Amino acid sequence: MGDKPIWEQIGSSFVQHYYQLFDTDRTQLGSIYIDASCLTWEGQQFQGKAAIVEKLSSLPFTKIAHSITAQDHQPTPDSCILSMVVGQLKADDDQVLGFHQTFLLKSINTAWVCTNEVFRLALHNL
């Protein structure tokens, strides 16, 4: 079929960049958000670049590694990209856990930013 559609290329590149930053230095994630960005992390709502970076930087682990199992990307009618990621993560010496994460990406001034993000651990029988 040839090259992937542009939205898949952009979505895949964003996902790779996001988890590389997350796994090495979460404080650097501010570059992918704008002041209007929203994050829902395990049901908790955060709005704005500063609040999101503060939340992600204060998560209670020292080291983390993500392993992406699958990712899907779709163009939206308003020229955004919807990306869904499924994978596993390992934080410090904790057990490996599954997770689901969704991003809505928007091009602003020729840069792709995350306007909306939702994260959930894949936990069962709670």
PDB file of N, CA and C in Angstrom, residues 5-15 19 38 70-86 100-107 112-119:
ATOM      1  N   PRO A   5      -0.590   6.904   5.769  1.00  0.00           N
ATOM      2  CA  PRO A   5      -1.217   8.232   5.660  1.00  0.00           C
ATOM      3  C   PRO A   5      -0.527   9.218   6.598  1.00  0.00           C
ATOM      4  N   ILE A   6      -0.567  10.483   6.250  1.00  0.00           N
ATOM      5  CA  ILE A   6       0.154  11.511   7.012  1.00  0.00           C
ATOM      6  C   ILE A   6      -0.285  11.544   8.474  1.00  0.00           C
ATOM      7  N   TRP A   7      -1.579  11.316   8.749  1.00  0.00           N
ATOM      8  CA  TRP A   7      -2.021  11.356  10.151  1.00  0.00           C
ATOM      9  C   TRP A   7      -1.417  10.221  10.962  1.00  0.00           C
ATOM     10  N   GLU A   8      -1.180   9.073  10.335  1.00  0.00           N
ATOM     11  CA  GLU A   8      -0.515   7.977  11.041  1.00  0.00           C
ATOM     12  C   GLU A   8       0.954   8.292  11.283  1.00  0.00           C
ATOM     13  N   GLN A   9       1.612   8.921  10.328  1.00  0.00           N
ATOM     14  CA  GLN A   9       3.005   9.307  10.498  1.00  0.00           C
ATOM     15  C   GLN A   9       3.146  10.319  11.636  1.00  0.00           C
ATOM     16  N   ILE A  10       2.275  11.330  11.640  1.00  0.00           N
ATOM     17  CA  ILE A  10       2.330  12.357  12.686  1.00  0.00           C
ATOM     18  C   ILE A  10       1.994  11.748  14.043  1.00  0.00           C
ATOM     19  N   GLY A  11       0.930  10.945  14.103  1.00  0.00           N
ATOM     20  CA  GLY A  11       0.529  10.307  15.352  1.00  0.00           C
ATOM     21  C   GLY A  11       1.613   9.403  15.911  1.00  0.00           C
ATOM     22  N   SER A  12       2.206   8.583  15.066  1.00  0.00           N
ATOM     23  CA  SER A  12       3.277   7.676  15.503  1.00  0.00           C
ATOM     24  C   SER A  12       4.492   8.444  16.000  1.00  0.00           C
ATOM     25  N   SER A  13       4.855   9.501  15.285  1.00  0.00           N
ATOM     26  CA  SER A  13       5.992  10.324  15.709  1.00  0.00           C
ATOM     27  C   SER A  13       5.719  10.987  17.054  1.00  0.00           C
ATOM     28  N   PHE A  14       4.488  11.487  17.224  1.00  0.00           N
ATOM     29  CA  PHE A  14       4.128  12.113  18.493  1.00  0.00           C
ATOM     30  C   PHE A  14       4.222  11.102  19.631  1.00  0.00           C
ATOM     31  N   VAL A  15       3.652   9.922  19.444  1.00  0.00           N
ATOM     32  CA  VAL A  15       3.655   8.890  20.488  1.00  0.00           C
ATOM     33  C   VAL A  15       5.086   8.528  20.873  1.00  0.00           C
ATOM     34  N   TYR A  19       6.512   9.346  24.802  1.00  0.00           N
ATOM     35  CA  TYR A  19       6.984   8.341  25.755  1.00  0.00           C
ATOM     36  C   TYR A  19       8.496   8.429  25.981  1.00  0.00           C
ATOM     37  N   CYS A  38      -6.160  19.850  28.147  1.00  0.00           N
ATOM     38  CA  CYS A  38      -6.833  19.151  29.251  1.00  0.00           C
ATOM     39  C   CYS A  38      -6.267  17.740  29.380  1.00  0.00           C
ATOM     40  N   ALA A  70       0.169  -1.421  20.951  1.00  0.00           N
ATOM     41  CA  ALA A  70      -0.529  -1.021  19.729  1.00  0.00           C
ATOM     42  C   ALA A  70      -0.843   0.467  19.793  1.00  0.00           C
ATOM     43  N   GLN A  71      -0.942   1.073  18.626  1.00  0.00           N
ATOM     44  CA  GLN A  71      -1.375   2.463  18.547  1.00  0.00           C
ATOM     45  C   GLN A  71      -2.208   2.626  17.282  1.00  0.00           C
ATOM     46  N   ASP A  72      -3.249   3.433  17.402  1.00  0.00           N
ATOM     47  CA  ASP A  72      -4.138   3.706  16.279  1.00  0.00           C
ATOM     48  C   ASP A  72      -4.318   5.214  16.171  1.00  0.00           C
ATOM     49  N   HIS A  73      -4.424   5.694  14.936  1.00  0.00           N
ATOM     50  CA  HIS A  73      -4.533   7.129  14.692  1.00  0.00           C
ATOM     51  C   HIS A  73      -5.624   7.371  13.652  1.00  0.00           C
ATOM     52  N   GLN A  74      -6.390   8.441  13.865  1.00  0.00           N
ATOM     53  CA  GLN A  74      -7.445   8.810  12.923  1.00  0.00           C
ATOM     54  C   GLN A  74      -7.419  10.317  12.697  1.00  0.00           C
ATOM     55  N   PRO A  75      -7.714  10.750  11.453  1.00  0.00           N
ATOM     56  CA  PRO A  75      -7.905  12.178  11.236  1.00  0.00           C
ATOM     57  C   PRO A  75      -9.305  12.556  11.713  1.00  0.00           C
ATOM     58  N   THR A  76      -9.470  13.765  12.222  1.00  0.00           N
ATOM     59  CA  THR A  76     -10.791  14.232  12.630  1.00  0.00           C
ATOM     60  C   THR A  76     -11.290  15.244  11.593  1.00  0.00           C
ATOM     61  N   PRO A  77     -12.605  15.489  11.553  1.00  0.00           N
ATOM     62  CA  PRO A  77     -13.149  16.434  10.569  1.00  0.00           C
ATOM     63  C   PRO A  77     -12.596  17.860  10.711  1.00  0.00           C
ATOM     64  N   ASP A  78     -12.082  18.216  11.891  1.00  0.00           N
ATOM     65  CA  ASP A  78     -11.554  19.570  12.098  1.00  0.00           C
ATOM     66  C   ASP A  78     -10.021  19.604  12.017  1.00  0.00           C
ATOM     67  N   SER A  79      -9.442  18.664  11.253  1.00  0.00           N
ATOM     68  CA  SER A  79      -8.003  18.629  10.955  1.00  0.00           C
ATOM     69  C   SER A  79      -7.121  18.324  12.160  1.00  0.00           C
ATOM     70  N   CYS A  80      -7.660  17.653  13.151  1.00  0.00           N
ATOM     71  CA  CYS A  80      -6.867  17.170  14.285  1.00  0.00           C
ATOM     72  C   CYS A  80      -6.545  15.694  14.055  1.00  0.00           C
ATOM     73  N   ILE A  81      -5.824  15.101  14.979  1.00  0.00           N
ATOM     74  CA  ILE A  81      -5.507  13.675  14.927  1.00  0.00           C
ATOM     75  C   ILE A  81      -5.852  13.067  16.278  1.00  0.00           C
ATOM     76  N   LEU A  82      -6.642  12.002  16.256  1.00  0.00           N
ATOM     77  CA  LEU A  82      -6.982  11.251  17.455  1.00  0.00           C
ATOM     78  C   LEU A  82      -6.071  10.032  17.514  1.00  0.00           C
ATOM     79  N   SER A  83      -5.344   9.883  18.616  1.00  0.00           N
ATOM     80  CA  SER A  83      -4.411   8.763  18.773  1.00  0.00           C
ATOM     81  C   SER A  83      -4.753   7.978  20.028  1.00  0.00           C
ATOM     82  N   MET A  84      -4.811   6.660  19.893  1.00  0.00           N
ATOM     83  CA  MET A  84      -5.047   5.789  21.032  1.00  0.00           C
ATOM     84  C   MET A  84      -3.867   4.834  21.164  1.00  0.00           C
ATOM     85  N   VAL A  85      -3.382   4.687  22.402  1.00  0.00           N
ATOM     86  CA  VAL A  85      -2.217   3.840  22.677  1.00  0.00           C
ATOM     87  C   VAL A  85      -2.594   2.813  23.734  1.00  0.00           C
ATOM     88  N   VAL A  86      -2.178   1.587  23.521  1.00  0.00           N
ATOM     89  CA  VAL A  86      -2.330   0.507  24.489  1.00  0.00           C
ATOM     90  C   VAL A  86      -0.934  -0.055  24.725  1.00  0.00           C
ATOM     91  N   HIS A 100      -3.967   2.342  28.972  1.00  0.00           N
ATOM     92  CA  HIS A 100      -4.609   2.883  27.775  1.00  0.00           C
ATOM     93  C   HIS A 100      -4.432   4.389  27.836  1.00  0.00           C
ATOM     94  N   GLN A 101      -4.088   5.001  26.712  1.00  0.00           N
ATOM     95  CA  GLN A 101      -3.926   6.449  26.696  1.00  0.00           C
ATOM     96  C   GLN A 101      -4.413   6.979  25.345  1.00  0.00           C
ATOM     97  N   THR A 102      -5.133   8.083  25.398  1.00  0.00           N
ATOM     98  CA  THR A 102      -5.683   8.706  24.202  1.00  0.00           C
ATOM     99  C   THR A 102      -5.220  10.150  24.135  1.00  0.00           C
ATOM    100  N   PHE A 103      -4.842  10.583  22.942  1.00  0.00           N
ATOM    101  CA  PHE A 103      -4.387  11.948  22.701  1.00  0.00           C
ATOM    102  C   PHE A 103      -5.189  12.562  21.566  1.00  0.00           C
ATOM    103  N   LEU A 104      -5.518  13.841  21.691  1.00  0.00           N
ATOM    104  CA  LEU A 104      -6.055  14.612  20.580  1.00  0.00           C
ATOM    105  C   LEU A 104      -4.989  15.637  20.225  1.00  0.00           C
ATOM    106  N   LEU A 105      -4.503  15.552  18.996  1.00  0.00           N
ATOM    107  CA  LEU A 105      -3.406  16.402  18.550  1.00  0.00           C
ATOM    108  C   LEU A 105      -3.927  17.457  17.592  1.00  0.00           C
ATOM    109  N   LYS A 106      -3.404  18.665  17.712  1.00  0.00           N
ATOM    110  CA  LYS A 106      -3.820  19.775  16.862  1.00  0.00           C
ATOM    111  C   LYS A 106      -2.576  20.523  16.388  1.00  0.00           C
ATOM    112  N   SER A 107      -2.577  20.925  15.125  1.00  0.00           N
ATOM    113  CA  SER A 107      -1.475  21.702  14.585  1.00  0.00           C
ATOM    114  C   SER A 107      -1.711  23.179  14.883  1.00  0.00           C
ATOM    115  N   TRP A 112       2.658  20.347  16.192  1.00  0.00           N
ATOM    116  CA  TRP A 112       1.580  19.503  16.700  1.00  0.00           C
ATOM    117  C   TRP A 112       1.644  19.491  18.216  1.00  0.00           C
ATOM    118  N   VAL A 113       0.524  19.829  18.852  1.00  0.00           N
ATOM    119  CA  VAL A 113       0.432  19.853  20.308  1.00  0.00           C
ATOM    120  C   VAL A 113      -0.708  18.951  20.759  1.00  0.00           C
ATOM    121  N   CYS A 114      -0.670  18.573  22.013  1.00  0.00           N
ATOM    122  CA  CYS A 114      -1.720  17.749  22.602  1.00  0.00           C
ATOM    123  C   CYS A 114      -2.733  18.673  23.280  1.00  0.00           C
ATOM    124  N   THR A 115      -3.955  18.693  22.761  1.00  0.00           N
ATOM    125  CA  THR A 115      -4.994  19.525  23.375  1.00  0.00           C
ATOM    126  C   THR A 115      -5.790  18.751  24.408  1.00  0.00           C
ATOM    127  N   ASN A 116      -5.900  17.438  24.233  1.00  0.00           N
ATOM    128  CA  ASN A 116      -6.661  16.596  25.155  1.00  0.00           C
ATOM    129  C   ASN A 116      -5.953  15.263  25.316  1.00  0.00           C
ATOM    130  N   GLU A 117      -5.978  14.749  26.559  1.00  0.00           N
ATOM    131  CA  GLU A 117      -5.304  13.491  26.864  1.00  0.00           C
ATOM    132  C   GLU A 117      -6.068  12.784  27.976  1.00  0.00           C
ATOM    133  N   VAL A 118      -6.212  11.467  27.827  1.00  0.00           N
ATOM    134  CA  VAL A 118      -6.869  10.647  28.844  1.00  0.00           C
ATOM    135  C   VAL A 118      -5.984   9.434  29.103  1.00  0.00           C
ATOM    136  N   PHE A 119      -5.720   9.152  30.392  1.00  0.00           N
ATOM    137  CA  PHE A 119      -4.872   8.019  30.780  1.00  0.00           C
ATOM    138  C   PHE A 119      -5.599   7.163  31.804  1.00  0.00           C
TER     139      PHE A 119
END
